[in-house]
């Protein structure tokens, strides 16, 4: 593989890694009783939250989006 190709692949991977680190992170969890809850983290602002419903989590995501505008 040529050096030029290796550099191109390196830069593509770097751009993907940097852009992924600024995306909102959301995951679903369950407690020891089986109750489902949602966790979210905004790496740009450093804010995180925990919600009892998907609707609450979606509202938080919308609020995060409009704060950045």
Coordinates of N, CA and C in Angstrom, one line a residue:
X1 N 0.9 -1.2 0.0 CA 0.0 0.0 0.0 C 0.9 1.2 0.0
X2 N 0.6 2.2 -0.8 CA 1.3 3.4 -0.9 C 1.2 4.3 0.3
X3 N 2.2 5.1 0.6 CA 2.1 6.0 1.7 C 0.9 7.0 1.6
X4 N 0.6 7.4 0.4 CA -0.5 8.3 0.2 C -1.8 7.7 0.6
X5 N -2.0 6.4 0.3 CA -3.2 5.7 0.6 C -3.3 5.5 2.1
X6 N -2.2 5.2 2.8 CA -2.1 5.0 4.2 C -2.5 6.3 4.9
X7 N -2.0 7.4 4.4 CA -2.3 8.7 5.0 C -3.8 9.0 4.9
X8 N -4.3 8.7 3.7 CA -5.7 9.0 3.5 C -6.6 8.2 4.4
X9 N -6.3 6.9 4.6 CA -7.0 6.1 5.6 C -6.9 6.6 7.0
X10 N -5.7 7.0 7.4 CA -5.4 7.6 8.7 C -6.3 8.8 8.9
X11 N -6.4 9.7 8.0 CA -7.2 11.0 8.1 C -8.6 10.7 8.2
X12 N -9.1 9.7 7.4 CA -10.5 9.3 7.4 C -10.9 8.8 8.8
X13 N -10.0 7.9 9.4 CA -10.3 7.4 10.7 C -10.3 8.4 11.8
X14 N -9.3 9.4 11.6 CA -9.2 10.5 12.6 C -10.5 11.3 12.6
X15 N -11.0 11.7 11.4 CA -12.2 12.5 11.3 C -13.4 11.8 11.9
X16 N -13.5 10.5 11.6 CA -14.6 9.7 12.2 C -14.5 9.7 13.7
X17 N -13.3 9.5 14.2 CA -13.1 9.4 15.7 C -13.5 10.8 16.3
X18 N -13.0 11.9 15.8 CA -13.3 13.2 16.3 C -14.7 13.6 16.2
X19 N -15.4 13.3 15.1 CA -16.8 13.6 15.0 C -17.7 12.8 15.9
X20 N -17.3 11.5 16.1 CA -18.1 10.6 16.9 C -18.0 11.1 18.4
X21 N -16.9 11.6 18.8 CA -16.8 12.0 20.2 C -17.6 13.2 20.6
X22 N -18.2 13.9 19.6 CA -19.0 15.1 19.9 C -20.5 14.8 19.8
X23 N -20.8 13.5 19.5 CA -22.2 13.2 19.3 C -22.9 12.9 20.7
X24 N -24.2 13.1 20.8 CA -24.9 12.8 22.0 C -24.8 11.3 22.2
X25 N -24.7 10.8 23.4 CA -24.6 9.4 23.7 C -25.9 9.1 24.5
X26 N -26.6 8.1 24.1 CA -27.9 7.7 24.7 C -27.9 6.2 24.9
X27 N -28.2 5.7 26.0 CA -28.4 4.2 26.2 C -29.5 3.9 27.2
X28 N -30.0 2.7 27.0 CA -31.1 2.2 27.8 C -30.5 1.2 28.8
X29 N -31.0 1.3 30.1 CA -30.5 0.4 31.1 C -31.7 -0.1 31.9
X30 N -31.5 -1.0 32.7 CA -32.6 -1.5 33.6 C -32.0 -1.7 35.0
X31 N -32.8 -1.4 36.0 CA -32.3 -1.6 37.4 C -32.5 -3.0 37.8
X32 N -32.2 -3.3 39.1 CA -32.2 -4.7 39.6 C -33.6 -5.2 39.6
X33 N -34.6 -4.4 39.5 CA -36.0 -4.8 39.5 C -36.6 -5.0 38.1
X34 N -35.7 -4.7 37.1 CA -36.2 -4.8 35.7 C -36.8 -3.6 35.2
X35 N -36.8 -2.5 35.9 CA -37.4 -1.2 35.4 C -36.4 -0.6 34.5
X36 N -36.9 -0.2 33.3 CA -36.1 0.4 32.3 C -36.0 1.9 32.5
X37 N -34.8 2.4 32.3 CA -34.6 3.8 32.3 C -33.5 4.2 31.3
X38 N -33.4 5.5 31.0 CA -32.5 6.0 30.0 C -31.5 6.9 30.6
X39 N -30.3 6.8 30.0 CA -29.1 7.6 30.4 C -28.7 8.4 29.1
X40 N -28.3 9.6 29.3 CA -27.8 10.4 28.1 C -26.6 11.3 28.6
X41 N -25.8 11.5 27.6 CA -24.6 12.4 27.9 C -24.3 13.2 26.6
X42 N -24.0 14.5 26.9 CA -23.7 15.4 25.8 C -22.2 15.8 26.0
X43 N -21.3 15.2 25.2 CA -19.8 15.5 25.4 C -19.4 16.9 25.1
X44 N -20.2 17.6 24.4 CA -19.9 19.0 24.1 C -20.1 19.9 25.3
X45 N -21.2 19.7 26.0 CA -21.5 20.6 27.2 C -21.1 19.9 28.5
X46 N -20.9 18.6 28.4 CA -20.5 17.8 29.6 C -21.7 17.5 30.5
X47 N -22.9 17.8 30.0 CA -24.1 17.5 30.8 C -24.6 16.1 30.6
X48 N -25.1 15.5 31.6 CA -25.7 14.2 31.5 C -27.0 14.1 32.3
X49 N -27.8 13.1 32.0 CA -29.1 13.0 32.6 C -29.6 11.6 32.6
X50 N -30.6 11.4 33.5 CA -31.2 10.0 33.6 C -32.7 10.3 33.6
X51 N -33.4 9.4 32.8 CA -34.9 9.6 32.6 C -35.6 8.3 32.8
X52 N -36.8 8.4 33.2 CA -37.7 7.2 33.4 C -38.5 6.8 32.2
X53 N -38.4 7.7 31.2 CA -39.2 7.3 30.0 C -38.4 7.8 28.7
X54 N -38.8 7.2 27.6 CA -38.2 7.5 26.3 C -38.6 8.9 25.9
X55 N -39.8 9.3 26.3 CA -40.3 10.6 25.9 C -39.5 11.7 26.6
X56 N -39.2 11.5 27.9 CA -38.4 12.5 28.6 C -37.0 12.6 28.0
X57 N -36.4 11.5 27.7 CA -35.1 11.5 27.1 C -35.1 12.2 25.7
X58 N -36.1 12.0 24.9 CA -36.2 12.7 23.6 C -36.4 14.2 23.8
X59 N -37.1 14.6 24.8 CA -37.3 16.0 25.1 C -35.9 16.6 25.4
X60 N -35.1 15.9 26.3 CA -33.8 16.4 26.7 C -32.9 16.5 25.4
X61 N -33.0 15.5 24.5 CA -32.2 15.6 23.3 C -32.5 16.8 22.5
X62 N -33.8 17.1 22.4 CA -34.2 18.3 21.6 C -33.7 19.6 22.3
X63 N -33.8 19.6 23.6 CA -33.3 20.8 24.3 C -31.8 21.0 24.1
X64 N -31.0 19.9 24.1 CA -29.6 19.9 23.8 C -29.3 20.5 22.4
X65 N -30.1 20.0 21.5 CA -29.9 20.4 20.1 C -30.2 22.0 20.0
X66 N -31.2 22.5 20.6 CA -31.6 23.9 20.4 C -30.7 24.8 21.2
X67 N -30.0 24.2 22.3 CA -29.0 25.0 23.0 C -27.8 25.3 22.2
X68 N -27.4 24.4 21.3 CA -26.2 24.5 20.5 C -26.4 25.4 19.4
X69 N -27.7 25.8 19.0 CA -27.9 26.6 17.9 C -27.7 28.1 18.2

